[in-house]
C-alpha positions as YAML, in Angstrom:
chain: A
units: angstrom
residues:
- id: 1
  name: MET
  ca: [19.89, 8.80, -2.49]
- id: 2
  name: LYS
  ca: [19.19, 5.11, -3.04]
- id: 3
  name: ILE
  ca: [15.50, 4.23, -3.51]
- id: 4
  name: LEU
  ca: [13.81, 0.83, -3.52]
- id: 5
  name: VAL
  ca: [10.43, 0.64, -5.26]
- id: 6
  name: THR
  ca: [8.02, -2.25, -4.86]
- id: 7
  name: ASN
  ca: [4.27, -2.93, -4.95]
- id: 8
  name: ASP
  ca: [1.56, -5.58, -4.57]
- id: 9
  name: ASP
  ca: [0.08, -5.34, -8.08]
- id: 10
  name: GLY
  ca: [3.05, -7.16, -9.58]
- id: 11
  name: TYR
  ca: [6.25, -6.45, -11.48]
- id: 12
  name: HIS
  ca: [4.44, -5.69, -14.74]
- id: 13
  name: ALA
  ca: [1.76, -3.42, -13.24]
- id: 14
  name: PRO
  ca: [1.44, 0.07, -14.78]
- id: 15
  name: GLY
  ca: [1.42, 1.64, -11.33]
- id: 16
  name: LEU
  ca: [4.97, 0.42, -10.74]
- id: 17
  name: THR
  ca: [6.07, 2.31, -13.85]
- id: 18
  name: VAL
  ca: [4.40, 5.43, -12.46]
- id: 19
  name: LEU
  ca: [6.23, 4.92, -9.17]
- id: 20
  name: GLU
  ca: [9.56, 4.59, -10.97]
- id: 21
  name: GLU
  ca: [8.86, 7.89, -12.72]
- id: 22
  name: ILE
  ca: [8.19, 9.50, -9.33]
- id: 23
  name: ALA
  ca: [11.34, 8.01, -7.81]
- id: 24
  name: ALA
  ca: [13.44, 9.16, -10.78]
- id: 25
  name: GLN
  ca: [12.61, 12.77, -9.89]
- id: 26
  name: PHE
  ca: [14.66, 12.32, -6.70]
- id: 27
  name: SER
  ca: [17.41, 9.89, -7.66]
- id: 28
  name: ASP
  ca: [19.12, 8.03, -10.47]
- id: 29
  name: ASP
  ca: [19.84, 5.13, -8.11]
- id: 30
  name: VAL
  ca: [16.45, 3.40, -8.19]
- id: 31
  name: TRP
  ca: [16.06, -0.33, -7.54]
- id: 32
  name: VAL
  ca: [13.01, -2.44, -8.35]
- id: 33
  name: CYS
  ca: [12.07, -5.59, -6.42]
- id: 34
  name: ALA
  ca: [8.41, -6.52, -6.69]
- id: 35
  name: PRO
  ca: [6.19, -9.61, -6.72]
- id: 36
  name: SER
  ca: [6.19, -11.41, -10.06]
- id: 37
  name: GLU
  ca: [2.38, -11.72, -9.90]
- id: 38
  name: GLU
  ca: [-0.40, -9.66, -8.35]
- id: 39
  name: GLN
  ca: [-0.58, -9.98, -4.57]
- id: 40
  name: SER
  ca: [-3.44, -7.61, -3.76]
- id: 41
  name: GLY
  ca: [-4.91, -8.31, -0.33]
- id: 42
  name: ALA
  ca: [-1.85, -10.26, 0.77]
- id: 43
  name: GLY
  ca: [-1.37, -7.97, 3.75]
- id: 44
  name: HIS
  ca: [1.85, -8.47, 5.71]
- id: 45
  name: SER
  ca: [2.05, -12.15, 4.84]
- id: 46
  name: LEU
  ca: [5.35, -14.00, 4.51]
- id: 47
  name: THR
  ca: [5.82, -17.09, 2.34]
- id: 48
  name: LEU
  ca: [6.80, -20.01, 4.59]
- id: 49
  name: ASN
  ca: [5.45, -23.21, 3.02]
- id: 50
  name: HIS
  ca: [7.28, -23.22, -0.30]
- id: 51
  name: PRO
  ca: [10.47, -21.71, -1.71]
- id: 52
  name: VAL
  ca: [10.56, -18.18, -3.09]
- id: 53
  name: ARG
  ca: [12.44, -17.54, -6.31]
- id: 54
  name: LEU
  ca: [14.23, -14.37, -7.35]
- id: 55
  name: GLN
  ca: [14.36, -13.40, -11.03]
- id: 56
  name: LYS
  ca: [16.68, -10.72, -12.37]
- id: 57
  name: TYR
  ca: [15.29, -8.82, -15.36]
- id: 58
  name: ALA
  ca: [18.01, -6.20, -15.65]
- id: 59
  name: GLU
  ca: [20.51, -4.28, -13.58]
- id: 60
  name: ARG
  ca: [18.71, -3.19, -10.38]
- id: 61
  name: ARG
  ca: [15.45, -4.84, -11.54]
- id: 62
  name: PHE
  ca: [14.13, -7.99, -9.84]
- id: 63
  name: ALA
  ca: [10.90, -9.95, -9.40]
- id: 64
  name: VAL
  ca: [10.02, -12.31, -6.56]
- id: 65
  name: THR
  ca: [7.63, -15.28, -6.66]
- id: 66
  name: GLY
  ca: [6.08, -14.23, -3.38]
- id: 67
  name: THR
  ca: [4.41, -11.48, -1.44]
- id: 68
  name: PRO
  ca: [5.26, -7.78, -1.08]
- id: 69
  name: THR
  ca: [6.83, -8.60, 2.29]
- id: 70
  name: ASP
  ca: [8.96, -11.29, 0.64]
- id: 71
  name: SER
  ca: [10.03, -8.78, -1.99]
- id: 72
  name: VAL
  ca: [11.23, -6.19, 0.51]
- id: 73
  name: MET
  ca: [12.98, -8.78, 2.67]
- id: 74
  name: LEU
  ca: [14.86, -10.25, -0.30]
- id: 75
  name: ALA
  ca: [15.70, -6.79, -1.63]
- id: 76
  name: LEU
  ca: [17.26, -5.81, 1.69]
- id: 77
  name: ARG
  ca: [19.00, -9.13, 2.40]
- id: 78
  name: GLU
  ca: [19.99, -10.47, -1.03]
- id: 79
  name: VAL
  ca: [19.57, -7.95, -3.83]
- id: 80
  name: MET
  ca: [20.95, -4.62, -2.65]
- id: 81
  name: ASP
  ca: [24.57, -4.18, -1.63]
- id: 82
  name: THR
  ca: [23.66, -1.49, 0.91]
- id: 83
  name: PRO
  ca: [20.26, -0.55, 2.39]
- id: 84
  name: PRO
  ca: [18.17, 2.05, 0.58]
- id: 85
  name: ASP
  ca: [17.55, 5.48, 2.01]
- id: 86
  name: LEU
  ca: [13.90, 5.30, 1.00]
- id: 87
  name: ILE
  ca: [11.32, 2.65, 0.16]
- id: 88
  name: LEU
  ca: [8.35, 3.57, -2.03]
- id: 89
  name: SER
  ca: [5.51, 1.05, -2.44]
- id: 90
  name: GLY
  ca: [2.85, 1.39, -5.16]
- id: 91
  name: VAL
  ca: [1.43, 3.09, -6.98]
- id: 92
  name: ASN
  ca: [-1.44, 0.78, -6.09]
- id: 93
  name: ARG
  ca: [-4.33, 0.50, -8.53]
- id: 94
  name: GLY
  ca: [-7.11, 1.29, -6.08]
- id: 95
  name: ALA
  ca: [-7.56, 2.92, -2.70]
- id: 96
  name: ASN
  ca: [-5.85, 1.97, 0.53]
- id: 97
  name: LEU
  ca: [-8.00, 4.03, 2.86]
- id: 98
  name: GLY
  ca: [-9.42, 3.42, 6.32]
- id: 99
  name: ASP
  ca: [-9.36, -0.23, 7.38]
- id: 100
  name: ASP
  ca: [-8.08, -1.24, 3.93]
- id: 101
  name: ILE
  ca: [-4.56, -0.75, 5.23]
- id: 102
  name: THR
  ca: [-4.82, -3.96, 7.29]
- id: 103
  name: TYR
  ca: [-5.35, -5.99, 4.10]
- id: 104
  name: SER
  ca: [-3.06, -4.01, 1.84]
- id: 105
  name: GLY
  ca: [0.08, -5.56, 0.44]
- id: 106
  name: THR
  ca: [1.10, -2.07, -0.70]
- id: 107
  name: VAL
  ca: [1.05, -0.72, 2.84]
- id: 108
  name: SER
  ca: [2.58, -3.92, 4.20]
- id: 109
  name: ALA
  ca: [5.62, -3.56, 1.96]
- id: 110
  name: ALA
  ca: [6.15, -0.14, 3.55]
- id: 111
  name: ILE
  ca: [5.58, -1.70, 6.98]
- id: 112
  name: GLU
  ca: [8.39, -4.16, 6.29]
- id: 113
  name: GLY
  ca: [10.62, -1.24, 5.39]
- id: 114
  name: ALA
  ca: [9.66, 0.58, 8.59]
- id: 115
  name: LEU
  ca: [10.51, -2.52, 10.61]
- id: 116
  name: ALA
  ca: [13.97, -2.41, 9.05]
- id: 117
  name: GLY
  ca: [14.35, 1.21, 10.12]
- id: 118
  name: ILE
  ca: [14.05, 2.62, 6.58]
- id: 119
  name: ARG
  ca: [11.93, 5.63, 5.67]
- id: 120
  name: SER
  ca: [8.95, 4.06, 3.88]
- id: 121
  name: ILE
  ca: [5.96, 5.47, 2.02]
- id: 122
  name: ALA
  ca: [2.97, 3.67, 0.48]
- id: 123
  name: LEU
  ca: [1.19, 5.30, -2.47]
- id: 124
  name: SER
  ca: [-2.22, 4.37, -3.90]
- id: 125
  name: GLN
  ca: [-4.40, 5.75, -6.68]
- id: 126
  name: VAL
  ca: [-8.11, 5.80, -5.87]
- id: 127
  name: TYR
  ca: [-10.28, 5.23, -8.92]
- id: 128
  name: SER
  ca: [-13.92, 5.60, -9.81]
- id: 129
  name: ARG
  ca: [-15.87, 4.12, -12.69]
- id: 130
  name: ALA
  ca: [-15.44, 7.38, -14.60]
- id: 131
  name: SER
  ca: [-11.68, 7.58, -14.06]
- id: 132
  name: ARG
  ca: [-11.29, 3.88, -14.91]
- id: 133
  name: GLU
  ca: [-13.11, 4.18, -18.22]
- id: 134
  name: GLY
  ca: [-11.50, 7.33, -19.56]
- id: 135
  name: GLY
  ca: [-8.04, 8.83, -19.73]
- id: 136
  name: ASP
  ca: [-5.07, 8.07, -17.51]
- id: 137
  name: LEU
  ca: [-6.11, 6.20, -14.37]
- id: 138
  name: PHE
  ca: [-2.92, 7.38, -12.64]
- id: 139
  name: ALA
  ca: [-3.19, 11.03, -13.69]
- id: 140
  name: ALA
  ca: [-3.36, 12.37, -10.14]
- id: 141
  name: ALA
  ca: [-0.49, 10.16, -8.99]
- id: 142
  name: ARG
  ca: [1.70, 11.28, -11.90]
- id: 143
  name: GLU
  ca: [1.01, 14.96, -11.19]
- id: 144
  name: TRP
  ca: [1.08, 14.85, -7.40]
- id: 145
  name: GLY
  ca: [3.37, 11.91, -6.58]
- id: 146
  name: ALA
  ca: [6.60, 13.88, -6.27]
- id: 147
  name: LYS
  ca: [4.77, 16.73, -4.55]
- id: 148
  name: ALA
  ca: [3.50, 14.30, -1.91]
- id: 149
  name: VAL
  ca: [6.86, 12.57, -1.40]
- id: 150
  name: ALA
  ca: [9.19, 15.61, -1.37]
- id: 151
  name: PRO
  ca: [8.12, 17.05, 2.02]
- id: 152
  name: LEU
  ca: [8.61, 13.61, 3.61]
- id: 153
  name: LEU
  ca: [12.23, 13.12, 2.54]
- id: 154
  name: ASP
  ca: [13.68, 15.09, 5.44]
- id: 155
  name: ALA
  ca: [10.68, 15.01, 7.78]
- id: 156
  name: PRO
  ca: [11.27, 13.33, 11.16]
- id: 157
  name: PHE
  ca: [9.77, 9.83, 11.23]
- id: 158
  name: ALA
  ca: [9.10, 8.21, 14.58]
- id: 159
  name: GLY
  ca: [10.51, 4.72, 15.04]
- id: 160
  name: ARG
  ca: [8.39, 1.95, 13.49]
- id: 161
  name: SER
  ca: [6.25, 4.41, 11.57]
- id: 162
  name: LEU
  ca: [5.45, 4.97, 7.89]
- id: 163
  name: VAL
  ca: [3.31, 7.20, 5.71]
- id: 164
  name: ASN
  ca: [0.28, 6.22, 3.63]
- id: 165
  name: VAL
  ca: [-0.57, 8.42, 0.62]
- id: 166
  name: ASN
  ca: [-3.75, 8.20, -1.48]
- id: 167
  name: PHE
  ca: [-4.49, 10.19, -4.64]
- id: 168
  name: PRO
  ca: [-8.09, 11.12, -5.54]
- id: 169
  name: PRO
  ca: [-9.71, 9.83, -8.77]
- id: 170
  name: LEU
  ca: [-9.25, 13.12, -10.62]
- id: 171
  name: ALA
  ca: [-7.21, 14.66, -13.39]
- id: 172
  name: GLY
  ca: [-3.98, 16.11, -12.07]
- id: 173
  name: ASP
  ca: [-5.07, 19.72, -12.48]
- id: 174
  name: ALA
  ca: [-8.36, 19.01, -10.69]
- id: 175
  name: VAL
  ca: [-6.73, 17.94, -7.42]
- id: 176
  name: LYS
  ca: [-7.24, 20.64, -4.81]
- id: 177
  name: GLY
  ca: [-4.11, 20.05, -2.77]
- id: 178
  name: THR
  ca: [-2.83, 17.86, 0.05]
- id: 179
  name: ARG
  ca: [-4.25, 17.14, 3.50]
- id: 180
  name: VAL
  ca: [-2.51, 15.39, 6.38]
- id: 181
  name: VAL
  ca: [-5.28, 13.35, 7.98]
- id: 182
  name: ARG
  ca: [-5.99, 10.40, 10.23]
- id: 183
  name: GLN
  ca: [-7.17, 6.95, 9.16]
- id: 184
  name: GLY
  ca: [-10.91, 6.61, 8.59]
- id: 185
  name: PHE
  ca: [-13.06, 3.53, 9.05]
- id: 186
  name: HIS
  ca: [-15.27, 1.47, 6.75]
- id: 187
  name: ASP
  ca: [-18.35, -0.58, 7.58]
- id: 188
  name: TYR
  ca: [-17.25, -3.99, 6.31]
- id: 189
  name: SER
  ca: [-20.45, -5.64, 7.52]
- id: 190
  name: ARG
  ca: [-21.96, -4.57, 4.21]
- id: 191
  name: GLY
  ca: [-19.16, -5.91, 2.02]
- id: 192
  name: SER
  ca: [-20.13, -8.31, -0.73]
- id: 193
  name: VAL
  ca: [-19.51, -12.04, -1.14]
- id: 194
  name: VAL
  ca: [-20.38, -13.44, -4.56]
- id: 195
  name: GLU
  ca: [-21.33, -17.12, -4.75]
- id: 196
  name: GLY
  ca: [-20.92, -19.16, -7.91]
- id: 197
  name: THR
  ca: [-20.48, -22.68, -9.27]
- id: 198
  name: ASP
  ca: [-17.33, -23.88, -11.03]
- id: 199
  name: PRO
  ca: [-17.36, -26.09, -14.18]
- id: 200
  name: ARG
  ca: [-17.20, -29.21, -11.99]
- id: 201
  name: GLY
  ca: [-20.31, -28.23, -10.09]
- id: 202
  name: HIS
  ca: [-18.59, -27.14, -6.87]
- id: 203
  name: ARG
  ca: [-19.60, -23.98, -5.02]
- id: 204
  name: TYR
  ca: [-17.10, -21.16, -4.64]
- id: 205
  name: PHE
  ca: [-17.12, -17.73, -3.06]
- id: 206
  name: TRP
  ca: [-15.49, -14.54, -4.34]
- id: 207
  name: PHE
  ca: [-15.00, -11.61, -2.01]
- id: 208
  name: GLY
  ca: [-16.11, -8.32, -3.54]
- id: 209
  name: LEU
  ca: [-14.45, -4.95, -3.04]
- id: 210
  name: HIS
  ca: [-17.46, -2.78, -3.84]
- id: 211
  name: ALA
  ca: [-20.50, -1.52, -1.96]
- id: 212
  name: ILE
  ca: [-18.53, -0.91, 1.25]
- id: 213
  name: GLU
  ca: [-20.16, 1.77, 3.37]
- id: 214
  name: HIS
  ca: [-18.12, 4.42, 5.12]
- id: 215
  name: THR
  ca: [-18.74, 7.54, 7.13]
- id: 216
  name: LEU
  ca: [-16.84, 10.63, 6.10]
- id: 217
  name: ASP
  ca: [-15.71, 11.64, 9.58]
- id: 218
  name: HIS
  ca: [-13.99, 15.01, 9.67]
- id: 219
  name: GLY
  ca: [-10.22, 14.94, 9.31]
- id: 220
  name: THR
  ca: [-9.97, 11.44, 7.83]
- id: 221
  name: ASP
  ca: [-8.39, 10.05, 4.69]
- id: 222
  name: LEU
  ca: [-11.86, 9.12, 3.40]
- id: 223
  name: GLU
  ca: [-13.08, 12.70, 3.70]
- id: 224
  name: ALA
  ca: [-9.94, 14.14, 2.08]
- id: 225
  name: ILE
  ca: [-10.31, 11.93, -1.00]
- id: 226
  name: ASP
  ca: [-14.02, 12.69, -1.23]
- id: 227
  name: ASP
  ca: [-13.18, 16.41, -1.14]
- id: 228
  name: GLY
  ca: [-10.64, 16.04, -3.95]
- id: 229
  name: PHE
  ca: [-7.41, 16.21, -1.94]
- id: 230
  name: VAL
  ca: [-4.37, 13.96, -1.73]
- id: 231
  name: ALA
  ca: [-4.61, 12.18, 1.64]
- id: 232
  name: VAL
  ca: [-1.36, 11.80, 3.61]
- id: 233
  name: THR
  ca: [-1.60, 9.69, 6.77]
- id: 234
  name: PRO
  ca: [1.21, 8.86, 9.20]
- id: 235
  name: LEU
  ca: [0.84, 5.32, 10.54]
- id: 236
  name: GLN
  ca: [2.45, 3.51, 13.46]
- id: 237
  name: LEU
  ca: [3.09, -0.19, 13.99]
- id: 238
  name: ASP
  ca: [2.26, -0.19, 17.68]
- id: 239
  name: LEU
  ca: [-1.28, -1.64, 17.78]
- id: 240
  name: THR
  ca: [-1.51, -1.56, 21.55]
- id: 241
  name: HIS
  ca: [-4.69, 0.07, 22.88]
- id: 242
  name: HIS
  ca: [-2.81, 1.97, 25.54]
- id: 243
  name: SER
  ca: [-5.83, 3.42, 27.34]
- id: 244
  name: SER
  ca: [-7.05, -0.12, 28.10]
- id: 245
  name: LEU
  ca: [-3.83, -1.33, 29.73]
- id: 246
  name: GLY
  ca: [-4.63, -0.09, 33.24]
- id: 247
  name: SER
  ca: [-8.24, -1.25, 33.44]
- id: 248
  name: MET
  ca: [-7.42, -4.63, 31.90]
- id: 249
  name: ALA
  ca: [-4.49, -5.18, 34.26]
- id: 250
  name: GLU
  ca: [-6.82, -4.55, 37.20]
- id: 251
  name: ARG
  ca: [-8.94, -7.52, 36.14]
- id: 252
  name: TYR
  ca: [-5.97, -9.84, 36.60]
- id: 253
  name: GLU
  ca: [-4.94, -8.56, 40.01]
- id: 254
  name: ASN
  ca: [-5.55, -10.96, 42.90]
...
C-alpha cells in the first residue's frame, strides 16, 4: 500500500511525525508532501497569484511553499510516480469539529484527495488547556490513530467522500472508544476578534479561536469528543441542499 501524508500545520509540525508513525503501521511505502509553513485556516484554497516551489528534503519527503491543496496536487502530479492508495492528512494540532471543517486546511487536503478519487482521511487532535500544558498533546492520536484508520482501509467509500477523525484531549488509556457520528454545529456569532495597534500606529484585527459556543446535539462529533470518544465522521463534497431544489425551481417557473 502506498500512502501519502500531508497536513496544514507545516512540514516540521510534530503532528506530521505522529501521522507518519500511524502510516508506518500499515505500510513501508509512505510519502510526505506538506506545506513548508503553517497553513491553518487556509481551507481549500489554491495558490494562483505567485509561483509555488517544491523542496525535496529526502527520498519520498517534500515540502511545498503553498497550501495543503497545493501540496496534494503537486504530490499527485509531480512528486509521486503512481497515485497513492491512501491519503492521510494531519494530525492537526487542534479540533476540526462541526463547522470548523469549512475552514480547515487539514480537511481540505483530504477533500483534494477525494476529488482525485483516492481514499482520504483527515485526523485532528483536540486539545484543552490541561492537555496542552502537561504530557504528550498527541497521546490519544498516537494510541488510537491506527485503530481509527484500520477499519476504513477496506470500507466502501462513496464517490467524492472522505472521513474526518478527531481524537479527544485525553491520555490514550482514558479514551472510551470510537463513535461514528454526524457533523455538529458551532455558534460563530460569539467568536472573538482581538483589536490591537502595530508599532507604526495602525490598527489591526486578529481572529480568535476561543470562546466559540456550541450545542452538544446528540449523535454529533462535538458530543462524542465531550464524552471522551474518538469521533469519526463521513463527509461528502456535494453541498447541494437537495430538499430545496423543487420549491426553489417553482419560483422560477413562468
